[in-house]
Each structure stands twice: as C-alpha cells, then as structure tokens.
Amino acid sequence: MACPSNDQLLQLETTCGSLLYELQIIWDEVGESDTERDKMLLELEQECLEVYRRKVDQANRCRAQLRRAIADSEAELAAICSAMGEPPVHTRQSNQRAGSLKEELESITPQLEEMRKKKVERLNQFIEVIEQIRKISLEIMPSGCNPLKLAVDESDLSTRRLEDLYRQLELLQKEKSDRLKQVMDHLSSLNALCSVLGVDFKETLREIHPSLDDAEVSKCVSNATIERLATAIGRLREIKIERMKKLQDLASTMLELWNLMDTPIEEQQLFQNVTCNIAASEQEITEANTLSVDLLNYVEAEVLRLEHLKVRKMKELVLKKKTELEELQRRVHLVAEAENQEEFAISAIESGAIDATLILEQIEFQIATVKEEAFSRKDILERVEKWFGACQEEAWLEEYNRDENRYNAGRGAHLSLKRAEKARALVNKIPAIVETLAAKITQWEKERGIEFTYDGVHLLSMLEEYTIVRQEKEHERKRQRDQKRLQGQLIAEQEALYGSKPSPSKSQSAKKIPRTSAGCPSRRLSGATQPLKLDQLHSAKPVRSAKKTDDLGILSPGAKGADIAGLPVKKLTYNAMTTHQEVGMPRKPFAPILPVNNMPSTPSKHIVSTFEENKSPNVMLTPKNPMAAQAPMQVANTPVPPTCLFDQAVAKVVAPAEQTEDSFEERRLAFYLSR
Amino acid sequence: MSAATLPATGGRELSNPPSDGISNLRFSNHSDLLLVSSWDRSLRLYDAGADALKGEFAHAGPVLDCCFHDDSSGFSACSDHMVRRFVFGSGKEDILGRHDAPVRCVEYSYATGQVITGSWDKTLKCWDPRGASGPDHALVGTYPQPERVYSLSLVGHRLVVATAGRHVNVYDLRNMSQPEQRRESSLKYQTRCVRCYPNGTGFALSSVEGRVAMEFFDLSEAAQAKKYAFKCHRKSEAGRDTVYPVNAIAFHPIYGTFATGGCDGYVNVWDGNNKKRLYQYSKYPTSIAALSFSRDGRQLAVASSYTFEEGDISHEPDTIFVRNFAGRTQLRSSCLLLRFRFVLDV
C-alpha cells in the first residue's frame, strides 16, 4: 500500500487541523464541558477507527479473493493438463517468485485460457472420431451399437486415447469397405444371374434391401444384408441350373425330333441360340435372357408342336401303309381285315398307348406276307381271269344267238360271226378250264393247308357251284325241248277253241329256249359286281326286231335288271338264290302273254296276287291277251305260240319262292362297299 | 310324242353340288332352304334363292334320304344303319336310333311330331325326336314289313309304305299296330317311288318300267273305279320302245299337278285329274334322281344325278337345278296349245 503523497497528507492534515480548530472554537462558544469534549473526541476517534477497520477488512477480502482465484486457476489448469495427459504447465512454487498475487493471477490466467482452448479442441476431436465410429458401427451392425461405449470420457483426453480411437475408426472403415466390396461382388453376380434368367435385377435388389438399388444412398453392409444377398444368389443359381438342365433336355429332344422329321435348316436356325448351349456348363451360360421363363415356355411349346407333328406324321404313315396293304390285298383278291382294326390303331397312336413304330412294323410285316402270298396265287388268279373271260364270251354268245338279225349283212356282222366262232370254241373248253383250275386250287390248298379265297369266297366252292348250275341248265334245256312238243299240241287245241292264232315263229322258239348261261359264277357275296353282267345288259338291248310299239319293248338297261320277266335279259345275279331266276324265262318277244289258266281274263289288276310274286310277271301281263281283244295297246301281230311261255309259267309256279331283285340303291351300295 | 318342250335352260344350277350321286333333295316347308342327301356321304343344306351352301354334314357312309324338321334342324337316313338329327346352325348331330340294315327313307310327320324311317331290314320305325338320352329312348315303335322298304310318303295321318316285291302298306299314324290296308302295287314291276296326293285322297306309284299308277285310299267301288295307270318316260325309236324307270314323283303343293322324273333324263308335268301331260322340260344331262317343289310351288328343284341303273359306268356329273315353275295362267294357256297324249293302261 503506497502511502498517499505528502501533499495529500498535508492537505488532509490541514483540513483536519482546521476542522479541529474550528471545533474548538465551536466548543468554546458553546461552552462544552471537558467531558463532553472528550467524549466527542473519543467518538470521533472511534468512528475513525471504525472506518479504518472497514477499509482494512475490504483489503483483506480482496487479497483472499485473489488467492482463491489463483488457486482455482491452478487447480483447473492441473486438471486439464492431467486430463489431456500433458505435464502441468504452472506450479505454485515457480509462481511464488513471480511476485504479488495480482501478478501471479495475471500470469496464470492466459495459460489457463490456452489450456481450456486446447481442451475444447481436443474434446471436439474426440467427439468427431467417436461420432464417425458410431456411424460406421451403425452401418455395420445396426443393432449392436452400444451408445455408452461411445460416450466421451472427459477424464481421458490424451492423445494416446485419441490415437486409439483413430485406429479403431480406421479398422471400422476398413471393415466397411471390405463389406462393401463383398456386397458389390454379390451384386455383380446377382446381376449376371438375373440377366441370364430374365429376372428383374432392380426388383430383386429392392427386395433384399432398398438401399442396394438406390444410387444416392450408400449401400447397407449389415450382416443380414450380406446374408440375404448370399442366399438370393444361391437361390438364383439353383434356378439357373434347374432351368439350364430343363432347356438342355428340351433342346436334345428337339434335336431328336428334327432328326426324325428332317426339319429344314431355316426352322432349326430359329433355335440356334438354344441348341448352341446344349452342352454348356453353368458358368458358360452368361448371355442375357438365355434362361428366361419366356424362352423356356417358347421352347417347350415348340417341342410340343413338334411332337404333335410327329404323331400326325406317324399316323399318316400308318394310314399310307394301311392303304398300301389294302391295295395289295385287293389286287390278289384277298379280303382285307375288318376296318375296326384300323380305327383302333389310329386312336391308339393318338392316345400314345401304342408306339406307332410298332404298328408300322406290323403293317410292313403284313405287306411282306401278302406279297409272298400274291406270288403264290398268281397262277391261279390268272386262270380265274381266263375262266371269267370264257364265261363272258359264253354269255355274249347266247345273246348273239338270240339276235334274229345276226345273219343280216350289216356293219360288223362278219366280225360278230368270227367272234361267235371263237366263242363257241372257247365255250367248249370251259369244262376243261374249270377242271384244271379246280385241280390247281386243290394242289395249292394241299400245299398250304388253307383254303384259297377269292374276295373272301372259297374259290373251290364257287367252282363247284358253277359246275352244278351248268349241269342243271343242261337238264333244263333238255326238259324244255321236250315240253315244247307238248305245247305244240296245246296250241292246236286252243286254236280250235278260240279262233285263229298267229303263226308261231318256230326258229325263234326252237333256238331261243332260254339258254341263259350260268351268267357269271354265282357269288355268295353281294358286293361283287362283275363287269360281264353289264356286258350282258348292254348286249341284250338291240336283240329284238320289233315291229310295233309294245310296252314290252326293250327295257332301259337299268330296268332290265330289276324285277323284270318276260324279256330275254340276263338277270343280274347278286345273290346265290338267283340261280333259279336265270332259268326264269326270258320271254319270247311279241308273244302274247297268257294267264296260266288260259282264260280270257278281264284285265284284272289284281291277278298278280294269284302268284307268289313278281318273278313270274310274264304270266301276269294279262292285258296283252289277244284273245280277249281288249288291250288298248298295240300288240304284235306275229307272236310266238305261247308254248314256251306256258312251260315257263308252269316252271315258274313250280319254282320255289325266290328273293326279289334288288333296287338300284341296293346295288349301288353293294358296289360302293366293295370298292 | 310331240308335246311341247318348254325352252330354255334346265334352271339355275346350284354351286357346290355333291361330288357323288344325289339320293334325295327336299325343299323346306318354311323357306327356300334345300336339303340334299348324297352318296358322297354328305348331307348338304343350300339356300336355293341365294345359291349358297349353308352347311355340310359328314356321315360314315352314303346318305340315302333326308328331311327337314324345321328350318333349324333336319334328319338323315344313312347306309350305316343310323338315323340322325342335325341342328344346322351349330352342326350338332345326335343319333336318333338305328336299324339293322341301311335306312332307306326318312319322313317327319307334323301331325304326330314323329320321325318315321323305313329300312332294308324290312321294318318301319317311328321315333320321337324329343326322346332324351340314348337312341332307344327315342324309339316309339317298330313295325315289320313284308319286304325291304323302298319308299315312304305321308299325308295328314296317312302313311304309305312301298317295299320290294311290290307290296304297299297303308297305315294310320294314330294306330300303327296294324296297317290300315295291305295292298299290292298294280304295276307289274319293281316300285321306285310312292307319293301321296296333297289332298290326301290317294297316292301315286311309279315303277322301273316307265309307268305310273294313280291309286285311292277309299276302298269303295266308286272310288276304286277312278284309279288308273299310264305309261311315261319311254323312248320310241325304229319301232322299238325303250322303257325307263321313273325315279321321282313330286306334287305341286297348290295346283295338285305333279312332276315325274325318270332315268331318261326328262321331267314331265302331268295333270292327274284331266289325265293330260302338260309339258316336258328339256332333257337333263343324266337320270333324274329326285324332285321337290318349294312350299309355294313356285320353284322345282331337280337332281340330275345318275341312279346306277346300269351299274358302274361313267356318267355326267351330278348337278342340282332349281327352276321356276309356271304359274296358273301360263299353265292354262300351255294346255290349250298342247296336244295331249296319255295312254291308259287298264
């Protein structure tokens, strides 16, 4: 404490003195007692003392404050230093020399300030590092982050700790980058797989973790994510392998089918991208969409189409072969097997129940068998043709013989004559032909142990029947010749009863005893139409020399075959029963038709009912009876004595009931079915 | 015969005719639809007015006859022994029933709502087309015939059946247990076709021998005195007659006149009451297999198709002609102009 300056003290003393002098004066004036005066002076002293005391206290307090401040600062500084791991900057001892308290404080304060700044800086660093660590830890292990561990420990702000933390951060950063790399690797394999399989890559990523697809956000690298990526990759790889196998199977099936069906190159090239991978391993397949669902479906559909095509072609082939077989059989007059078999085979192929190749083999075998049989049958078949030819000629000859005009010198008459000659010779040979044919057939049958069938009919039986029929005809002819004589007598009687009769034309009646040939070998089959029958029909047409219009004129060829009698037409023999029919009486032309009972009948429309059926219509054409003379139609004037008619009529009545003729539709159907 | 032959073409030829013989053709009772059955195993439906093929229905074998139910469905008689019904629009077919042999004729009776079929198995069968499941549920009855059925015709409640062996049975559809009449054809040769008169008093029969008989149901003396037969479809050359089967008869629904078609390729139109031939159309390429008048009688469908009378020979292609039929006034004037020829066969 510096003493006040002398001047000031002097001044003060002066002032005090003057004040005291003044006081004395006042007291003197007042007349204050000495005690009073002393008392006042004492008070004055005391009061002054008080003031001094107060001032001193204040100064004391100041001094204590300073000391305290210094101590505080020193403590803080020490604390900071220790926290920061640095040697204490300021010690008391060193500062005692510094001087006064104020000086000391002055020197310690800036140091403190500095240290405080440093501490704050250090703390900030720590906070930063720890923040980063926390961030990365969160990224790596979102659930495993322990906030307590990452609190800043203010007691340890040393550089060593800071470096520790830095190192920790580095490790974490490295781990993160490793993981990121792993994720990126996974992403690239996933991308490759998705591209091959035609799966949406971005969608897949988003399913695993949204951040993976987002370019803005850094990718999640948690364990869970990486695991999920790995699983996804595994799954897709499995799918890829599965599809690859399937595609390769399909491709090899396709190649087989192409090979089988000779598919053109252009079609095959459409699937180049598929077949090139047929032997690839999983790794080799890397092109986009080579294993997509669409592609697989496409290829599958194509394979299905090819297989259907194959079945169709097989069917066609089978049908073709079948027709070939049938054709072969038809040519050698072997009856084909039931149609049901064919339909059965087709439906079986379609349903896949039976391998078409098997059926083909069967048919091929059958074809070979038939060919072999054909060879053995050739000779006999040729002879049969010869026999048919002979019968045909025989039939023609009969027609020819009935033709009245045959000796007229018309066009072609000489040709007919020649033909007739040849025909007669041929006819005589018929028995011989038949015999040798029968012998050959018997031999064949013996060698083979089975019957020789011709269009399903036992040929030998056919021949036997034919022979029998022929013999019967011969008998018939003889009989008629005898009966003609009888008729001659009857006519004479009738003449006596009914008046004149037209003169008989003997030539016709004599020769025209129905020498219907056996026609054609009667067939038990209804289906066989022999061309020679038609021949007969045609040749029968121009036979008569009619002088008048007669409703017994020539029937149109079609009409002849059906339920006709009284006309010298070969009846078409479509069933075995018709053998008797042929004996049926071609009616002599221009002959009046008499009723059996020889009565002049009123034109009775119902006379037909007296006879069994229309096999004897010749008798029923009563209106033609010239004796009744009532027929409105013009009747011939040169009729033949009805002797033969009578015979025929009698014979007719005697004949057993026969079947009626077929209609055109029945014949047509029979022909249709035999084709 | 110098009956006038009406000039011009045989009529409009329909496109897409069947590829094989035509067994029968029919006009519908309600429109110009024409149903055609054929040996090419198809049943075809044409719109005759528009010359369009509206439908084709395949069968397993030749189709021998067909008839309409109404404009939306019809029936077929097939050689595979089946009787079928077809719904034209949808092509749906179901089997009404079967015979034991090819079915030759099929008719639908509007009076009883039944389908009647005649077959070569010597039976007549009646079917109810509304009969539900299974063919045999549709069968109403089987009626044995003396022989194979060749032709059928219906009018009102009467049914006439012509069979092989020249039998003719007349039935009353209301009582099929027994034929009303058992007759024999008055023609001496195989029956080709039988058709009832639209007025229901009798029927016409044709045979293979170029003859047609006109018969009556009423068995009284007076009615039977009116019956007669006549020759037709014959050709006379050099004094010789060639005689042709008469395959088809068709009655005009209004006038009662009728047309006949034969294997000679001609169609003749007759007035049965006056016993006159009205006219003859110009010759068609081949035999006339079938004839049918439209419901108003203004059109006549002619099937020119070889009927196998001479077996398997080459022939003109099968065609269908639809010609306009003369109106009444025209008919009358042609009668006056024509000489008529009509030979009676007593």
Coordinates of C-alpha atoms in Angstrom, one line a residue, chain A residues 160 249 270 349 376 424 478 552:
Chain A
R160 CA -2.9 -41.6 -26.8
D249 CA -33.3 -81.6 -72.2
L270 CA -34.6 -70.2 -85.3
I349 CA -51.5 -93.9 -81.7
S376 CA -48.0 -118.0 -104.9
R424 CA -68.1 -121.4 -129.4
K478 CA -83.4 -130.8 -122.3
L552 CA -92.9 -105.0 -123.7

